[in-house]
Amino acid sequence: MSEKRREDANRLKPIATTKDWKLLYFQHGRPGLEEGISFKGLCSHCEIRDICSIVKPKTGIWRCEYYQAKGRSKTNLYQNIIKQLNKAEEVVHFDKDICEILAGTMNELVVHFPVRMDDGRVKMLTGYRVQHNNALGPFKGGLRFHPMVDIDEVRALATLMTWKTALVNIPFGGAKGGIQLDPADFSIEEIEKITRRFTYALGNNIGPEYDIPAPDVNTNPQIMAWILDTYMSTMTPTERNRCIHVVTGKPLEAGGSQGRNKATGQGIVFLIEKWAQDHGFNLSGATYIVQGFGNVGSWAARLMKQHGSTLIAVEDVTGAIGKKEGIDPDDLTEYVKNHGGVFGYPKAEPITHETFFCTRADIFIPAALENQITADTAEILKVRLVAEGANGPTEPEGDKVLLKRNIDVIPDILCNAGGVIVSYFEWLQNKRSEFWEMDEIDSKLRKIIISAYERVRAAAEKYKVDMRTAAQIIAISRLEMVYKERGIFP
Ligand code: NAD
């Protein structure tokens, strides 16, 4: 915020204070805040920008729409992924035809569908499913509900899934899907109707042996259960119980697996442990910061606590908080469950986006959205390790800065693969009508993810490249081998 703006902000009386939002200083539009009205103002919460649009959606939490979108340069995730592919290609000189195949997607489905809202009106929604590649097995990838979801984002995330499953050696391809919406604008009943109608619109474009969705941003086990139920309802009675593995990340009672909820966070923490071992670094007494306190971020934070590490700053879509002496991740998880975000957590101080990124800590776990570590934020980070829980959190320019500053990175396609690995276990258990215990899940997950880490480290040494390029080389090499062995039909 400019000095002039800051002075103005200090001089003006706040025009509104709500339970969830601190102060709104400028008012260019209508006086006061009423439900459903957005207006322009300066939000002290995201003081990085001058103009915010503040709305109160159905959840009853006031929020700043700009803050939600901040830091995301929408156009480049797919381009970033292709740049990364080219970087690996320069080192290993993959077959040009295979790079050509992998640079594009196989199938892209966009569906527009009507849903009746609680007030009786009909709303048209847009959903996506992109199937990037299935050379190694059925398409696999999450479903995201977010206002910024579009075809480019889904394409990019589907491509990352192909690299991820190839890297960790599980028999799946890559896909991703989503609906462009902000869940906060809808009631639970509306979300259920939207989910079911979207599943129906996807029809046979998903299937237990063809394309298997899972949770991602703003989707959860309950949503997976609705997808399963809708999909099953379209089958004949004899087929119904044969398609329980059409989605993973289901609630336990609906055929889910032990450990799937914590799987992505658990995978991250297994890898951080391994990194610490390799670097003679003691996790007990280490400090860490986490961006995103949803499924991935909150689980990673809670599991780090078990190593005696201290969480000192957290940022999510509602704001950022910090405390040098430590924030209890279990207590914060309870708070977030009840309040919808970290904002207003009484046992820590509110901090700005910039202060969050400047916090000196040993480890940073980005577990929110893509494109958060830019050249600018990479420059101000004061950590030794970035363990990428989110997909695509680092832009290529940010990556260069991290490399230059000798900040280690465990790249996304390795670091957050725990989710898809345990999804694979769930899929296998469903197919075999088995139920595995947590110990078995954890030990199998550890074995797969650590062996992938070791292969990535060995490739990084062999090719003298960073961990991200090494991971990419392994993934593409595996896909290249399969294409070469099978040939191109006809
Ligand atoms: P989630 O919806 O449970 O949580 C998302 C978190 O990000 C929330 O705390 C939200 O407040 C925060 N957030 C959203 N926008 C933000 C912003 N602009 N600034 C700061 N924080 C913001 O989602 P999740 O399942 O935990 O997924 C998080 C990331 O991990 C995504 O990139 C997702 O693709 C990736 N991922 C998830 C899984 C999984 O199993 N769920 C697996 C692999 C990768």
PDB file of C-alpha atoms in Angstrom, residues 188-402:
ATOM      1  CA  ILE A 188     -25.205 -27.460   1.139  1.00  0.00           C
ATOM      2  CA  GLU A 189     -28.411 -28.615  -0.575  1.00  0.00           C
ATOM      3  CA  GLU A 190     -27.491 -26.641  -3.695  1.00  0.00           C
ATOM      4  CA  ILE A 191     -23.943 -28.054  -3.691  1.00  0.00           C
ATOM      5  CA  GLU A 192     -25.411 -31.566  -3.535  1.00  0.00           C
ATOM      6  CA  LYS A 193     -27.729 -30.849  -6.483  1.00  0.00           C
ATOM      7  CA  ILE A 194     -24.873 -29.286  -8.486  1.00  0.00           C
ATOM      8  CA  THR A 195     -22.604 -32.260  -7.790  1.00  0.00           C
ATOM      9  CA  ARG A 196     -25.241 -34.789  -8.799  1.00  0.00           C
ATOM     10  CA  ARG A 197     -26.244 -32.900 -11.932  1.00  0.00           C
ATOM     11  CA  PHE A 198     -22.584 -32.547 -12.957  1.00  0.00           C
ATOM     12  CA  THR A 199     -22.005 -36.284 -12.404  1.00  0.00           C
ATOM     13  CA  TYR A 200     -25.033 -37.044 -14.541  1.00  0.00           C
ATOM     14  CA  ALA A 201     -23.756 -34.693 -17.250  1.00  0.00           C
ATOM     15  CA  LEU A 202     -20.377 -36.464 -17.226  1.00  0.00           C
ATOM     16  CA  GLY A 203     -22.182 -39.787 -17.767  1.00  0.00           C
ATOM     17  CA  ASN A 204     -19.884 -42.508 -19.038  1.00  0.00           C
ATOM     18  CA  ASN A 205     -16.998 -40.100 -19.445  1.00  0.00           C
ATOM     19  CA  ILE A 206     -16.059 -41.215 -15.938  1.00  0.00           C
ATOM     20  CA  GLY A 207     -16.027 -44.832 -14.780  1.00  0.00           C
ATOM     21  CA  PRO A 208     -14.241 -47.188 -12.354  1.00  0.00           C
ATOM     22  CA  GLU A 209     -11.952 -48.590 -15.045  1.00  0.00           C
ATOM     23  CA  TYR A 210     -11.868 -45.487 -17.211  1.00  0.00           C
ATOM     24  CA  ASP A 211     -11.640 -42.181 -15.305  1.00  0.00           C
ATOM     25  CA  ILE A 212     -11.722 -41.942 -11.522  1.00  0.00           C
ATOM     26  CA  PRO A 213     -12.253 -38.539  -9.828  1.00  0.00           C
ATOM     27  CA  ALA A 214     -11.142 -37.668  -6.274  1.00  0.00           C
ATOM     28  CA  PRO A 215     -11.313 -34.626  -3.950  1.00  0.00           C
ATOM     29  CA  ASP A 216      -9.368 -31.442  -4.599  1.00  0.00           C
ATOM     30  CA  VAL A 217      -9.857 -27.780  -3.633  1.00  0.00           C
ATOM     31  CA  ASN A 218     -13.288 -27.258  -2.017  1.00  0.00           C
ATOM     32  CA  THR A 219     -14.422 -30.838  -2.575  1.00  0.00           C
ATOM     33  CA  ASN A 220     -14.417 -33.531   0.091  1.00  0.00           C
ATOM     34  CA  PRO A 221     -15.487 -37.110   0.975  1.00  0.00           C
ATOM     35  CA  GLN A 222     -19.165 -36.077   1.168  1.00  0.00           C
ATOM     36  CA  ILE A 223     -19.042 -34.773  -2.408  1.00  0.00           C
ATOM     37  CA  MET A 224     -17.367 -38.022  -3.521  1.00  0.00           C
ATOM     38  CA  ALA A 225     -20.212 -39.983  -1.860  1.00  0.00           C
ATOM     39  CA  TRP A 226     -22.799 -37.977  -3.849  1.00  0.00           C
ATOM     40  CA  ILE A 227     -20.892 -38.649  -7.074  1.00  0.00           C
ATOM     41  CA  LEU A 228     -20.753 -42.362  -6.272  1.00  0.00           C
ATOM     42  CA  ASP A 229     -24.446 -42.506  -5.428  1.00  0.00           C
ATOM     43  CA  THR A 230     -25.452 -40.630  -8.589  1.00  0.00           C
ATOM     44  CA  TYR A 231     -23.203 -42.726 -10.798  1.00  0.00           C
ATOM     45  CA  MET A 232     -24.475 -45.972  -9.220  1.00  0.00           C
ATOM     46  CA  SER A 233     -28.071 -44.862  -9.669  1.00  0.00           C
ATOM     47  CA  THR A 234     -27.597 -44.745 -13.425  1.00  0.00           C
ATOM     48  CA  MET A 235     -26.436 -48.404 -13.497  1.00  0.00           C
ATOM     49  CA  THR A 236     -28.557 -51.533 -13.630  1.00  0.00           C
ATOM     50  CA  PRO A 237     -29.046 -53.209 -10.208  1.00  0.00           C
ATOM     51  CA  THR A 238     -26.547 -55.981 -11.024  1.00  0.00           C
ATOM     52  CA  GLU A 239     -23.842 -53.523 -12.019  1.00  0.00           C
ATOM     53  CA  ARG A 240     -24.201 -51.163  -9.086  1.00  0.00           C
ATOM     54  CA  ASN A 241     -21.856 -52.766  -6.610  1.00  0.00           C
ATOM     55  CA  ARG A 242     -19.229 -53.270  -9.269  1.00  0.00           C
ATOM     56  CA  CYS A 243     -18.649 -49.539  -9.636  1.00  0.00           C
ATOM     57  CA  ILE A 244     -17.877 -48.469  -6.094  1.00  0.00           C
ATOM     58  CA  HIS A 245     -14.352 -47.521  -7.250  1.00  0.00           C
ATOM     59  CA  VAL A 246     -15.670 -44.863  -9.656  1.00  0.00           C
ATOM     60  CA  VAL A 247     -14.376 -42.260  -7.194  1.00  0.00           C
ATOM     61  CA  THR A 248     -11.758 -42.319  -4.461  1.00  0.00           C
ATOM     62  CA  GLY A 249     -11.550 -40.197  -1.345  1.00  0.00           C
ATOM     63  CA  LYS A 250     -14.984 -41.485  -0.280  1.00  0.00           C
ATOM     64  CA  PRO A 251     -16.087 -41.565   3.381  1.00  0.00           C
ATOM     65  CA  LEU A 252     -15.051 -44.839   5.078  1.00  0.00           C
ATOM     66  CA  GLU A 253     -18.653 -46.048   5.313  1.00  0.00           C
ATOM     67  CA  ALA A 254     -19.172 -45.511   1.582  1.00  0.00           C
ATOM     68  CA  GLY A 255     -16.155 -47.611   0.597  1.00  0.00           C
ATOM     69  CA  GLY A 256     -13.352 -45.191   1.414  1.00  0.00           C
ATOM     70  CA  SER A 257      -9.916 -46.102   2.679  1.00  0.00           C
ATOM     71  CA  GLN A 258      -8.243 -45.614   6.008  1.00  0.00           C
ATOM     72  CA  GLY A 259      -5.743 -42.797   5.729  1.00  0.00           C
ATOM     73  CA  ARG A 260      -7.074 -41.186   2.516  1.00  0.00           C
ATOM     74  CA  ASN A 261      -8.052 -37.954   4.265  1.00  0.00           C
ATOM     75  CA  LYS A 262      -4.576 -37.381   5.658  1.00  0.00           C
ATOM     76  CA  ALA A 263      -2.746 -39.032   2.734  1.00  0.00           C
ATOM     77  CA  THR A 264      -1.457 -35.953   0.924  1.00  0.00           C
ATOM     78  CA  GLY A 265      -0.298 -34.340   4.175  1.00  0.00           C
ATOM     79  CA  GLN A 266       1.208 -37.639   5.313  1.00  0.00           C
ATOM     80  CA  GLY A 267       3.161 -38.007   2.061  1.00  0.00           C
ATOM     81  CA  ILE A 268       4.513 -34.466   2.453  1.00  0.00           C
ATOM     82  CA  VAL A 269       5.662 -35.177   6.000  1.00  0.00           C
ATOM     83  CA  PHE A 270       7.315 -38.512   5.061  1.00  0.00           C
ATOM     84  CA  LEU A 271       9.302 -36.580   2.443  1.00  0.00           C
ATOM     85  CA  ILE A 272      10.215 -33.758   4.823  1.00  0.00           C
ATOM     86  CA  GLU A 273      11.479 -36.420   7.284  1.00  0.00           C
ATOM     87  CA  LYS A 274      13.588 -37.958   4.522  1.00  0.00           C
ATOM     88  CA  TRP A 275      14.947 -34.560   3.444  1.00  0.00           C
ATOM     89  CA  ALA A 276      15.826 -33.807   7.075  1.00  0.00           C
ATOM     90  CA  GLN A 277      17.611 -37.150   7.424  1.00  0.00           C
ATOM     91  CA  ASP A 278      19.604 -36.524   4.232  1.00  0.00           C
ATOM     92  CA  HIS A 279      20.650 -33.074   5.416  1.00  0.00           C
ATOM     93  CA  GLY A 280      21.386 -34.027   9.036  1.00  0.00           C
ATOM     94  CA  PHE A 281      18.608 -31.631  10.051  1.00  0.00           C
ATOM     95  CA  ASN A 282      16.681 -32.069  13.278  1.00  0.00           C
ATOM     96  CA  LEU A 283      12.929 -31.610  12.821  1.00  0.00           C
ATOM     97  CA  SER A 284      12.390 -31.373  16.541  1.00  0.00           C
ATOM     98  CA  GLY A 285      12.562 -27.656  17.255  1.00  0.00           C
ATOM     99  CA  ALA A 286      12.305 -26.723  13.564  1.00  0.00           C
ATOM    100  CA  THR A 287       9.841 -24.018  12.497  1.00  0.00           C
ATOM    101  CA  TYR A 288       7.426 -24.086   9.562  1.00  0.00           C
ATOM    102  CA  ILE A 289       4.839 -21.942   7.815  1.00  0.00           C
ATOM    103  CA  VAL A 290       1.845 -23.187   5.853  1.00  0.00           C
ATOM    104  CA  GLN A 291      -0.197 -21.530   3.112  1.00  0.00           C
ATOM    105  CA  GLY A 292      -3.652 -23.084   2.773  1.00  0.00           C
ATOM    106  CA  PHE A 293      -5.222 -24.720   5.814  1.00  0.00           C
ATOM    107  CA  GLY A 294      -7.655 -27.086   4.112  1.00  0.00           C
ATOM    108  CA  ASN A 295      -7.216 -30.819   3.727  1.00  0.00           C
ATOM    109  CA  VAL A 296      -3.566 -30.803   2.663  1.00  0.00           C
ATOM    110  CA  GLY A 297      -2.266 -27.895   4.734  1.00  0.00           C
ATOM    111  CA  SER A 298      -3.986 -28.778   7.993  1.00  0.00           C
ATOM    112  CA  TRP A 299      -2.954 -32.430   7.857  1.00  0.00           C
ATOM    113  CA  ALA A 300       0.644 -31.605   6.987  1.00  0.00           C
ATOM    114  CA  ALA A 301       0.709 -29.087   9.845  1.00  0.00           C
ATOM    115  CA  ARG A 302      -0.712 -31.560  12.368  1.00  0.00           C
ATOM    116  CA  LEU A 303       1.662 -34.325  11.347  1.00  0.00           C
ATOM    117  CA  MET A 304       4.666 -31.970  11.560  1.00  0.00           C
ATOM    118  CA  LYS A 305       3.655 -31.257  15.148  1.00  0.00           C
ATOM    119  CA  GLN A 306       4.254 -34.920  15.941  1.00  0.00           C
ATOM    120  CA  HIS A 307       7.941 -34.343  15.079  1.00  0.00           C
ATOM    121  CA  GLY A 308       8.176 -31.528  17.607  1.00  0.00           C
ATOM    122  CA  SER A 309       8.276 -28.816  14.910  1.00  0.00           C
ATOM    123  CA  THR A 310       6.596 -25.449  15.525  1.00  0.00           C
ATOM    124  CA  LEU A 311       4.036 -23.824  13.235  1.00  0.00           C
ATOM    125  CA  ILE A 312       4.647 -20.058  13.305  1.00  0.00           C
ATOM    126  CA  ALA A 313       2.528 -18.604  10.470  1.00  0.00           C
ATOM    127  CA  VAL A 314      -0.468 -19.656   8.386  1.00  0.00           C
ATOM    128  CA  GLU A 315      -2.265 -18.041   5.479  1.00  0.00           C
ATOM    129  CA  ASP A 316      -5.532 -19.039   3.869  1.00  0.00           C
ATOM    130  CA  VAL A 317      -8.179 -17.343   1.781  1.00  0.00           C
ATOM    131  CA  THR A 318      -9.550 -15.455   4.795  1.00  0.00           C
ATOM    132  CA  GLY A 319      -6.227 -13.959   5.891  1.00  0.00           C
ATOM    133  CA  ALA A 320      -2.892 -14.660   7.531  1.00  0.00           C
ATOM    134  CA  ILE A 321      -1.867 -15.141  11.147  1.00  0.00           C
ATOM    135  CA  GLY A 322       1.446 -15.522  12.931  1.00  0.00           C
ATOM    136  CA  LYS A 323       2.912 -16.245  16.362  1.00  0.00           C
ATOM    137  CA  LYS A 324       6.632 -16.682  17.132  1.00  0.00           C
ATOM    138  CA  GLU A 325       5.962 -18.974  20.104  1.00  0.00           C
ATOM    139  CA  GLY A 326       3.895 -21.321  17.945  1.00  0.00           C
ATOM    140  CA  ILE A 327       0.346 -22.015  16.796  1.00  0.00           C
ATOM    141  CA  ASP A 328      -1.207 -25.330  17.754  1.00  0.00           C
ATOM    142  CA  PRO A 329      -2.302 -26.937  14.446  1.00  0.00           C
ATOM    143  CA  ASP A 330      -4.921 -29.138  16.132  1.00  0.00           C
ATOM    144  CA  ASP A 331      -6.507 -26.173  17.871  1.00  0.00           C
ATOM    145  CA  LEU A 332      -6.377 -24.120  14.647  1.00  0.00           C
ATOM    146  CA  THR A 333      -8.020 -26.971  12.710  1.00  0.00           C
ATOM    147  CA  GLU A 334     -10.936 -26.903  15.157  1.00  0.00           C
ATOM    148  CA  TYR A 335     -11.163 -23.116  14.809  1.00  0.00           C
ATOM    149  CA  VAL A 336     -11.132 -23.285  10.994  1.00  0.00           C
ATOM    150  CA  LYS A 337     -13.854 -25.937  11.069  1.00  0.00           C
ATOM    151  CA  ASN A 338     -16.093 -23.595  13.070  1.00  0.00           C
ATOM    152  CA  HIS A 339     -15.185 -20.250  11.484  1.00  0.00           C
ATOM    153  CA  GLY A 340     -14.444 -21.109   7.848  1.00  0.00           C
ATOM    154  CA  GLY A 341     -10.841 -19.854   7.925  1.00  0.00           C
ATOM    155  CA  VAL A 342      -7.885 -18.731  10.033  1.00  0.00           C
ATOM    156  CA  PHE A 343      -8.987 -15.089  10.172  1.00  0.00           C
ATOM    157  CA  GLY A 344      -9.786 -13.948  13.694  1.00  0.00           C
ATOM    158  CA  TYR A 345      -7.992 -16.875  15.395  1.00  0.00           C
ATOM    159  CA  PRO A 346      -7.627 -15.448  18.884  1.00  0.00           C
ATOM    160  CA  LYS A 347      -4.356 -17.185  19.843  1.00  0.00           C
ATOM    161  CA  ALA A 348      -2.236 -15.540  17.094  1.00  0.00           C
ATOM    162  CA  GLU A 349      -1.753 -12.106  15.548  1.00  0.00           C
ATOM    163  CA  PRO A 350      -3.200 -11.118  12.167  1.00  0.00           C
ATOM    164  CA  ILE A 351      -0.406 -10.464   9.648  1.00  0.00           C
ATOM    165  CA  THR A 352      -0.346  -9.346   6.009  1.00  0.00           C
ATOM    166  CA  HIS A 353       0.323 -11.454   2.933  1.00  0.00           C
ATOM    167  CA  GLU A 354       3.817  -9.935   2.667  1.00  0.00           C
ATOM    168  CA  THR A 355       4.626 -10.539   6.332  1.00  0.00           C
ATOM    169  CA  PHE A 356       3.543 -14.137   5.922  1.00  0.00           C
ATOM    170  CA  PHE A 357       5.968 -14.642   3.038  1.00  0.00           C
ATOM    171  CA  CYS A 358       8.759 -12.849   4.939  1.00  0.00           C
ATOM    172  CA  THR A 359       8.440 -14.996   8.070  1.00  0.00           C
ATOM    173  CA  ARG A 360      11.774 -16.603   8.906  1.00  0.00           C
ATOM    174  CA  ALA A 361      11.232 -20.389   9.264  1.00  0.00           C
ATOM    175  CA  ASP A 362      12.951 -23.635   8.304  1.00  0.00           C
ATOM    176  CA  ILE A 363      10.211 -25.056   6.100  1.00  0.00           C
ATOM    177  CA  PHE A 364       7.469 -23.586   3.924  1.00  0.00           C
ATOM    178  CA  ILE A 365       4.538 -25.801   2.907  1.00  0.00           C
ATOM    179  CA  PRO A 366       2.468 -24.119   0.175  1.00  0.00           C
ATOM    180  CA  ALA A 367      -0.851 -26.010   0.254  1.00  0.00           C
ATOM    181  CA  ALA A 368      -3.310 -23.588  -1.353  1.00  0.00           C
ATOM    182  CA  LEU A 369      -3.352 -22.734  -5.032  1.00  0.00           C
ATOM    183  CA  GLU A 370      -1.008 -22.439  -7.985  1.00  0.00           C
ATOM    184  CA  ASN A 371       1.361 -19.568  -8.873  1.00  0.00           C
ATOM    185  CA  GLN A 372       1.943 -18.370  -5.317  1.00  0.00           C
ATOM    186  CA  ILE A 373       5.754 -18.432  -5.366  1.00  0.00           C
ATOM    187  CA  THR A 374       6.559 -15.805  -7.952  1.00  0.00           C
ATOM    188  CA  ALA A 375       9.923 -14.159  -8.613  1.00  0.00           C
ATOM    189  CA  ASP A 376       8.905 -11.547  -6.000  1.00  0.00           C
ATOM    190  CA  THR A 377       7.699 -13.838  -3.238  1.00  0.00           C
ATOM    191  CA  ALA A 378      10.619 -16.245  -3.814  1.00  0.00           C
ATOM    192  CA  GLU A 379      12.936 -13.321  -3.190  1.00  0.00           C
ATOM    193  CA  ILE A 380      11.466 -12.556   0.255  1.00  0.00           C
ATOM    194  CA  LEU A 381      11.044 -16.133   1.524  1.00  0.00           C
ATOM    195  CA  LYS A 382      13.369 -16.919   4.443  1.00  0.00           C
ATOM    196  CA  VAL A 383      13.250 -20.721   4.556  1.00  0.00           C
ATOM    197  CA  ARG A 384      15.561 -23.657   3.808  1.00  0.00           C
ATOM    198  CA  LEU A 385      13.001 -25.949   2.219  1.00  0.00           C
ATOM    199  CA  VAL A 386       9.829 -25.538   0.169  1.00  0.00           C
ATOM    200  CA  ALA A 387       7.713 -28.721   0.299  1.00  0.00           C
ATOM    201  CA  GLU A 388       5.078 -28.227  -2.394  1.00  0.00           C
ATOM    202  CA  GLY A 389       1.740 -29.517  -1.123  1.00  0.00           C
ATOM    203  CA  ALA A 390      -0.243 -27.567  -3.730  1.00  0.00           C
ATOM    204  CA  ASN A 391      -0.175 -28.284  -7.447  1.00  0.00           C
ATOM    205  CA  GLY A 392       1.887 -25.774  -9.396  1.00  0.00           C
ATOM    206  CA  PRO A 393       2.546 -23.356  -6.499  1.00  0.00           C
ATOM    207  CA  THR A 394       5.834 -22.120  -7.996  1.00  0.00           C
ATOM    208  CA  GLU A 395       6.124 -20.146 -11.209  1.00  0.00           C
ATOM    209  CA  PRO A 396       9.228 -20.823 -13.362  1.00  0.00           C
ATOM    210  CA  GLU A 397      10.586 -17.352 -12.501  1.00  0.00           C
ATOM    211  CA  GLY A 398      10.069 -18.105  -8.812  1.00  0.00           C
ATOM    212  CA  ASP A 399      11.825 -21.420  -9.295  1.00  0.00           C
ATOM    213  CA  LYS A 400      14.902 -19.696 -10.689  1.00  0.00           C
ATOM    214  CA  VAL A 401      15.053 -17.435  -7.644  1.00  0.00           C
ATOM    215  CA  LEU A 402      14.709 -20.385  -5.239  1.00  0.00           C
TER     216      LEU A 402
END
